[in-house]
Amino acid sequence: MKIGLIGLGKMGYNLALNLRDRGHEVIAYNRSTDKIKKIEEEEGIKGAFSLETLTGSLEGRKILWMMIPAGPMIDILIESLIPLLKQGDILIDGGNSNYLDTLRRAERLKMEGIDYVDVGTSGGVEGARNGACMMIGATEEVFDYLKPIFQDVCLEKGYAHVGKPGTGHYVKMIHNGIEYGMMQAIGEGFEILEKSGFDFDYKQIAQVWNHGSVIRGWLMELTQKVFEEDPSLKSIKGVIHSSGEGLWTVEEALRLKVPAPVITDSLFVRYRSEQQDTFSGKLIAGLRYQFGGHSVEKA
Ligand SMILES: O=C(O)[C@H](O)[C@@H](O)[C@H](O)[C@H](O)COP(=O)(O)O
C-alpha cells in the first residue's frame, strides 16, 4: 500500500525501511529536511518536503502514519493536515501519546470524517526495523483495511486490534508501566549482587538466567548486553529519565483505585535517580539505551 510517513526519528526512519522492504510504497516527510534527504539518498525512499506534497502524492483513501514524539506537536500537525485530507482518509499515531489526548483527537477527526488510528508500538528501534509489536486502537472497518500493513511490519502474532480508537495507546501505557516495574526489579537484583561482597560476573549471570530460567526474556538479554559493553557500568550515570508513560499508568491506577505499588515506586525511583546515582539506576539507564536508543548520561 502507499503510505505517507511523518517523522523520521529513530522509530519513524526504521519503520519506513521496514515498510519499504515489505513492498509498501513510502513517501517520507520530516520537519527538518536533512533526514528526508538522507532517506532519499541512502535508501531510495521518496521524500516530500511539505505536507501539501506529501498528501498530494497519495491517491484514493490516503494513509498517513505519524511517528513523532507525544505532545502538542501532534495537535498542531493534525490541524495542518485536516484541510489536506478528505472524508475516509486515515491518520495513524504510532507514537507514545497519552490515551486521553488520543480519545480527544479521534473525536476531533471524526467530525471531519477522518479515521484516527492509534498504534502503541513496542520493540524499540530494532522492532521498528525488523518486526514490531503493535497494539492497535481503531474501528473494525479501518483495522481490517490496514491489517495487511500490520501483518507485514510486525512479528508473527505481534499485532492486535485491542479496541476502539484510544485503546491502542491505553494498552501501550500499561505495557510501559509494566516495563518500568520489570526493569526496576532487574536493577535492584543486580545492585544486591553488586553489594554482596562476592565477585560476580554480571554478564555471566544474566546469560545463565537467559537459558531456561523463569526470568529469561528480552530485558534480561539486554541486561547481558549492557554488562558486555561495560562490566562495572562505570561509564553510565544512574540517571533514569522517563517520557510520561509510567506517570500516566500511575495516574490511571490512582483514578481507578488500583493499588500499583511496584509501578508507582519504579516511577519514584526514576525521579530519585535524577538526584542520586545508584548501580540499579545505571543498569536501567543502560537498558533504556539498548532498546530505545535513549541517551545515557556519561559518568
Ligand atoms: O515498548 C517500547 O519499545 C518502549 O517502551 C518504547 O516505547 C520507549 O523506549 C519507551 O517510551 C521509553 O519510555 P520511558 O521514556 O518512559 O522510559
Short mmCIF file of C-alpha atoms and ligand atoms in Angstrom, two decimals:
data_model
loop_
_atom_site.label_atom_id
_atom_site.label_comp_id
_atom_site.label_asym_id
_atom_site.label_seq_id
_atom_site.Cartn_x
_atom_site.Cartn_y
_atom_site.Cartn_z
CA MET A 1 0.00 0.00 0.00
CA LYS A 2 1.04 3.63 -0.33
CA ILE A 3 1.78 5.31 2.99
CA GLY A 4 2.76 8.85 3.90
CA LEU A 5 5.12 8.62 6.86
CA ILE A 6 5.56 11.70 9.03
CA GLY A 7 8.59 11.80 11.34
CA LEU A 8 11.98 10.33 10.57
CA GLY A 9 13.36 9.96 14.07
CA LYS A 10 14.86 6.63 15.16
CA MET A 11 11.48 4.86 15.14
CA GLY A 12 9.99 6.52 12.06
CA TYR A 13 13.10 6.10 9.94
CA ASN A 14 13.31 2.39 10.69
CA LEU A 15 9.59 1.85 10.22
CA ALA A 16 9.93 3.48 6.78
CA LEU A 17 12.64 0.96 5.86
CA ASN A 18 10.60 -1.92 7.26
CA LEU A 19 7.55 -0.86 5.20
CA ARG A 20 9.69 -0.42 2.08
CA ASP A 21 11.30 -3.85 2.48
CA ARG A 22 7.87 -5.44 2.70
CA GLY A 23 6.78 -3.95 -0.58
CA HIS A 24 4.91 -0.85 0.54
CA GLU A 25 5.45 2.48 -1.12
CA VAL A 26 6.57 5.05 1.45
CA ILE A 27 6.58 8.79 0.97
CA ALA A 28 8.56 10.28 3.83
CA TYR A 29 8.15 13.67 5.47
CA ASN A 30 10.09 15.21 8.32
CA ARG A 31 10.14 18.68 9.85
CA SER A 32 13.87 19.10 9.23
CA THR A 33 14.82 18.35 5.66
CA ASP A 34 18.22 16.69 6.31
CA LYS A 35 16.50 13.42 7.29
CA ILE A 36 14.36 13.49 4.14
CA LYS A 37 17.46 13.98 2.00
CA LYS A 38 19.21 11.15 3.87
CA ILE A 39 16.40 8.64 3.34
CA GLU A 40 16.14 9.65 -0.32
CA GLU A 41 19.86 9.39 -0.98
CA GLU A 42 20.70 6.37 1.15
CA GLU A 43 17.54 4.31 0.85
CA GLY A 44 15.87 5.42 -2.35
CA ILE A 45 12.68 6.26 -0.45
CA LYS A 46 10.79 9.16 -1.94
CA GLY A 47 10.63 12.23 0.24
CA ALA A 48 8.09 15.03 0.46
CA PHE A 49 9.31 18.44 1.56
CA SER A 50 5.91 19.79 2.59
CA LEU A 51 2.69 18.35 3.97
CA GLU A 52 0.94 19.50 0.78
CA THR A 53 3.34 17.49 -1.38
CA LEU A 54 3.02 14.54 0.96
CA THR A 55 -0.77 14.38 0.91
CA GLY A 56 -0.80 15.27 -2.80
CA SER A 57 1.32 12.26 -3.64
CA LEU A 58 -1.14 9.80 -2.08
CA GLU A 59 -4.12 8.56 -4.05
CA GLY A 60 -7.55 7.15 -3.15
CA ARG A 61 -8.02 6.55 0.55
CA LYS A 62 -4.96 8.26 1.94
CA ILE A 63 -2.98 6.69 4.77
CA LEU A 64 -0.76 8.95 6.86
CA TRP A 65 1.34 7.48 9.66
CA MET A 66 2.79 9.86 12.27
CA MET A 67 5.88 8.72 14.16
CA ILE A 68 6.58 11.80 16.23
CA PRO A 69 7.05 12.34 19.97
CA ALA A 70 3.92 12.69 22.09
CA GLY A 71 2.77 16.20 22.88
CA PRO A 72 1.21 19.32 21.44
CA MET A 73 3.08 18.94 18.13
CA ILE A 74 0.58 16.22 17.23
CA ASP A 75 -2.33 18.65 17.63
CA ILE A 76 -0.56 21.25 15.51
CA LEU A 77 0.11 18.62 12.86
CA ILE A 78 -3.48 17.38 12.91
CA GLU A 79 -4.82 20.89 12.38
CA SER A 80 -2.41 21.38 9.44
CA LEU A 81 -3.43 18.05 7.91
CA ILE A 82 -7.21 18.39 8.20
CA PRO A 83 -7.56 20.78 5.22
CA LEU A 84 -5.37 18.43 3.15
CA LEU A 85 -7.40 15.31 3.84
CA LYS A 86 -10.86 14.18 2.80
CA GLN A 87 -13.59 12.02 4.32
CA GLY A 88 -12.49 8.42 4.81
CA ASP A 89 -8.76 9.15 4.88
CA ILE A 90 -6.78 7.55 7.69
CA LEU A 91 -4.40 9.19 10.13
CA ILE A 92 -2.29 6.93 12.36
CA ASP A 93 -0.46 8.00 15.52
CA GLY A 94 2.31 5.45 16.07
CA GLY A 95 3.95 7.33 18.92
CA ASN A 96 3.51 7.11 22.68
CA SER A 97 0.66 9.59 23.06
CA ASN A 98 -1.41 9.84 26.19
CA TYR A 99 -4.63 7.92 25.51
CA LEU A 100 -6.73 10.83 26.77
CA ASP A 101 -5.23 13.01 24.04
CA THR A 102 -5.91 10.23 21.56
CA LEU A 103 -9.59 9.97 22.55
CA ARG A 104 -9.94 13.73 22.12
CA ARG A 105 -8.14 13.72 18.76
CA ALA A 106 -10.20 10.79 17.47
CA GLU A 107 -13.39 12.78 18.25
CA ARG A 108 -11.97 15.89 16.59
CA LEU A 109 -11.12 13.96 13.41
CA LYS A 110 -14.42 12.09 13.42
CA MET A 111 -16.13 15.47 12.99
CA GLU A 112 -14.16 15.82 9.73
CA GLY A 113 -14.91 12.25 8.65
CA ILE A 114 -11.25 11.26 9.05
CA ASP A 115 -10.45 7.94 10.71
CA TYR A 116 -7.94 8.12 13.55
CA VAL A 117 -5.93 5.07 14.50
CA ASP A 118 -3.62 4.74 17.48
CA VAL A 119 -0.82 2.26 17.31
CA GLY A 120 1.09 1.60 20.52
CA THR A 121 4.43 0.49 19.11
CA SER A 122 6.86 -1.64 21.09
CA GLY A 123 10.08 -3.44 20.41
CA GLY A 124 12.26 -0.36 20.18
CA VAL A 125 14.31 0.63 17.19
CA GLU A 126 15.13 -2.97 16.32
CA GLY A 127 11.43 -3.86 16.30
CA ALA A 128 10.53 -0.91 14.09
CA ARG A 129 13.14 -2.08 11.59
CA ASN A 130 12.65 -5.84 11.60
CA GLY A 131 9.31 -6.68 13.16
CA ALA A 132 7.49 -4.64 15.76
CA CYS A 133 4.77 -5.30 18.31
CA MET A 134 1.71 -3.13 17.73
CA MET A 135 -1.33 -2.51 19.92
CA ILE A 136 -3.98 -1.02 17.67
CA GLY A 137 -7.00 1.11 18.50
CA ALA A 138 -9.31 1.56 15.52
CA THR A 139 -12.79 0.87 14.25
CA GLU A 140 -13.30 -2.66 12.97
CA GLU A 141 -13.55 -1.45 9.37
CA VAL A 142 -10.35 0.62 9.48
CA PHE A 143 -8.41 -2.13 11.23
CA ASP A 144 -9.44 -4.63 8.53
CA TYR A 145 -8.37 -2.14 5.85
CA LEU A 146 -4.92 -1.64 7.41
CA LYS A 147 -4.39 -5.24 8.50
CA PRO A 148 -2.11 -6.19 5.57
CA ILE A 149 0.29 -3.44 6.66
CA PHE A 150 0.38 -4.57 10.30
CA GLN A 151 0.83 -8.14 9.15
CA ASP A 152 3.90 -7.06 7.19
CA VAL A 153 5.68 -4.80 9.66
CA CYS A 154 5.03 -6.77 12.85
CA LEU A 155 6.38 -10.03 14.10
CA GLU A 156 4.09 -13.02 13.64
CA LYS A 157 1.23 -12.60 16.16
CA GLY A 158 2.86 -9.27 17.05
CA TYR A 159 -0.17 -7.08 16.44
CA ALA A 160 -3.64 -6.94 17.89
CA HIS A 161 -6.76 -4.87 17.41
CA VAL A 162 -7.41 -4.14 21.08
CA GLY A 163 -10.48 -1.94 20.70
CA LYS A 164 -11.78 1.43 19.52
CA PRO A 165 -9.52 4.45 18.87
CA GLY A 166 -7.71 5.35 22.09
CA THR A 167 -7.31 1.79 23.33
CA GLY A 168 -4.05 1.12 21.47
CA HIS A 169 -2.35 3.89 23.42
CA TYR A 170 -4.08 2.78 26.62
CA VAL A 171 -2.66 -0.73 26.31
CA LYS A 172 0.78 0.66 25.41
CA MET A 173 0.67 2.87 28.52
CA ILE A 174 0.06 -0.14 30.74
CA HIS A 175 2.76 -2.08 28.85
CA ASN A 176 5.23 0.64 29.71
CA GLY A 177 4.13 0.72 33.34
CA ILE A 178 4.95 -2.98 33.48
CA GLU A 179 8.24 -2.27 31.71
CA TYR A 180 9.17 0.21 34.49
CA GLY A 181 8.48 -2.39 37.19
CA MET A 182 10.34 -5.20 35.44
CA MET A 183 13.40 -3.08 34.81
CA GLN A 184 13.36 -1.83 38.38
CA ALA A 185 13.33 -5.41 39.71
CA ILE A 186 16.25 -6.34 37.46
CA GLY A 187 18.14 -3.24 38.56
CA GLU A 188 17.57 -3.96 42.24
CA GLY A 189 18.57 -7.63 41.90
CA PHE A 190 21.86 -6.71 40.28
CA GLU A 191 22.51 -4.00 42.86
CA ILE A 192 22.18 -6.60 45.64
CA LEU A 193 24.62 -8.85 43.73
CA GLU A 194 26.98 -5.89 43.46
CA LYS A 195 26.84 -5.16 47.20
CA SER A 196 27.10 -8.86 48.20
CA GLY A 197 30.86 -8.93 48.58
CA PHE A 198 31.12 -11.84 46.11
CA ASP A 199 32.99 -11.20 42.90
CA PHE A 200 30.22 -11.96 40.45
CA ASP A 201 30.45 -11.65 36.68
CA TYR A 202 27.11 -9.94 35.94
CA LYS A 203 27.25 -10.74 32.22
CA GLN A 204 27.62 -14.43 33.07
CA ILE A 205 24.69 -14.26 35.49
CA ALA A 206 22.42 -12.51 33.01
CA GLN A 207 23.49 -15.07 30.40
CA VAL A 208 22.72 -18.10 32.54
CA TRP A 209 19.36 -16.57 33.52
CA ASN A 210 18.63 -16.30 29.82
CA HIS A 211 18.95 -20.04 29.39
CA GLY A 212 15.88 -21.67 30.83
CA SER A 213 15.30 -19.54 33.92
CA VAL A 214 11.92 -18.11 34.91
CA ILE A 215 13.20 -14.57 34.47
CA ARG A 216 14.66 -15.05 30.98
CA GLY A 217 13.49 -12.65 28.30
CA TRP A 218 14.42 -9.67 26.18
CA LEU A 219 15.14 -7.36 29.12
CA MET A 220 17.49 -9.97 30.56
CA GLU A 221 19.16 -10.38 27.15
CA LEU A 222 19.66 -6.63 27.06
CA THR A 223 20.97 -6.76 30.63
CA GLN A 224 23.61 -9.17 29.38
CA LYS A 225 24.43 -6.76 26.57
CA VAL A 226 24.73 -3.79 28.93
CA PHE A 227 27.28 -5.73 31.02
CA GLU A 228 29.12 -6.96 27.92
CA GLU A 229 29.62 -3.34 26.90
CA ASP A 230 30.56 -2.10 30.38
CA PRO A 231 31.11 -4.85 33.01
CA SER A 232 31.06 -2.49 36.00
CA LEU A 233 28.77 0.19 34.49
CA LYS A 234 31.40 2.75 35.33
CA SER A 235 30.73 4.78 32.20
CA ILE A 236 27.00 5.22 32.90
CA LYS A 237 25.38 7.63 35.33
CA GLY A 238 22.37 6.12 37.06
CA VAL A 239 20.02 8.85 35.94
CA ILE A 240 16.82 7.32 34.52
CA HIS A 241 14.67 9.69 32.55
CA SER A 242 11.05 8.98 31.71
CA SER A 243 8.90 10.26 28.91
CA GLY A 244 5.47 10.02 30.53
CA GLU A 245 4.02 6.54 30.16
CA GLY A 246 4.92 5.43 33.70
CA LEU A 247 3.41 8.58 35.16
CA TRP A 248 0.19 8.10 33.17
CA THR A 249 -0.07 4.47 34.32
CA VAL A 250 0.24 5.60 37.93
CA GLU A 251 -2.34 8.35 37.37
CA GLU A 252 -4.70 5.74 35.93
CA ALA A 253 -4.10 3.40 38.88
CA LEU A 254 -4.93 6.27 41.24
CA ARG A 255 -8.07 7.15 39.27
CA LEU A 256 -9.25 3.55 39.32
CA LYS A 257 -8.08 2.99 42.91
CA VAL A 258 -5.97 0.02 41.81
CA PRO A 259 -3.02 -0.48 44.17
CA ALA A 260 0.05 -0.47 41.92
CA PRO A 261 2.96 -0.09 44.35
CA VAL A 262 5.60 -1.66 42.11
CA ILE A 263 4.97 0.57 39.11
CA THR A 264 4.49 3.64 41.30
CA ASP A 265 7.70 3.02 43.17
CA SER A 266 9.67 2.46 39.97
CA LEU A 267 8.46 5.84 38.78
CA PHE A 268 9.52 7.49 42.03
CA VAL A 269 12.88 5.72 41.85
CA ARG A 270 13.37 7.33 38.43
CA TYR A 271 12.65 10.74 39.90
CA ARG A 272 15.06 9.99 42.77
CA SER A 273 17.70 8.88 40.27
CA GLU A 274 17.84 12.42 38.96
CA GLN A 275 19.18 13.39 42.39
CA GLN A 276 21.29 10.37 43.39
CA ASP A 277 23.40 7.86 41.42
CA THR A 278 22.90 4.11 42.05
CA PHE A 279 24.03 0.87 40.42
CA SER A 280 20.45 -0.15 39.60
CA GLY A 281 19.92 3.28 38.07
CA LYS A 282 22.95 2.76 35.84
CA LEU A 283 21.61 -0.60 34.65
CA ILE A 284 18.10 0.68 33.91
CA ALA A 285 19.55 3.68 32.06
CA GLY A 286 21.66 1.20 30.09
CA LEU A 287 18.61 -0.91 29.30
CA ARG A 288 16.66 2.10 28.03
CA TYR A 289 19.59 2.84 25.74
CA GLN A 290 19.65 -0.75 24.48
CA PHE A 291 16.00 -0.97 23.50
CA GLY A 292 15.02 2.57 22.74
CA GLY A 293 18.29 4.33 21.91
CA HIS A 294 17.52 6.77 24.77
CA SER A 295 20.69 8.64 25.61
CA VAL A 296 22.56 7.85 28.82
CA GLU A 297 24.36 10.44 30.87
CA LYS A 298 28.05 9.62 30.99
CA ALA A 299 29.69 9.26 34.41
O1 LIG B 1 7.98 -0.60 24.17
C1 LIG B 1 8.95 0.01 23.79
O2 LIG B 1 9.53 -0.20 22.72
C2 LIG B 1 9.46 1.13 24.65
O3 LIG B 1 8.70 1.22 25.80
C3 LIG B 1 9.43 2.45 23.92
O4 LIG B 1 8.10 2.81 23.67
C4 LIG B 1 10.22 3.57 24.56
O5 LIG B 1 11.53 3.21 24.67
C5 LIG B 1 9.60 4.00 25.88
O6 LIG B 1 8.68 5.01 25.58
C6 LIG B 1 10.51 4.55 26.91
O7 LIG B 1 9.71 5.00 27.94
P1 LIG B 1 10.25 5.87 29.10
O8 LIG B 1 10.92 7.06 28.46
O9 LIG B 1 9.05 6.29 29.88
O10 LIG B 1 11.22 5.02 29.85
#
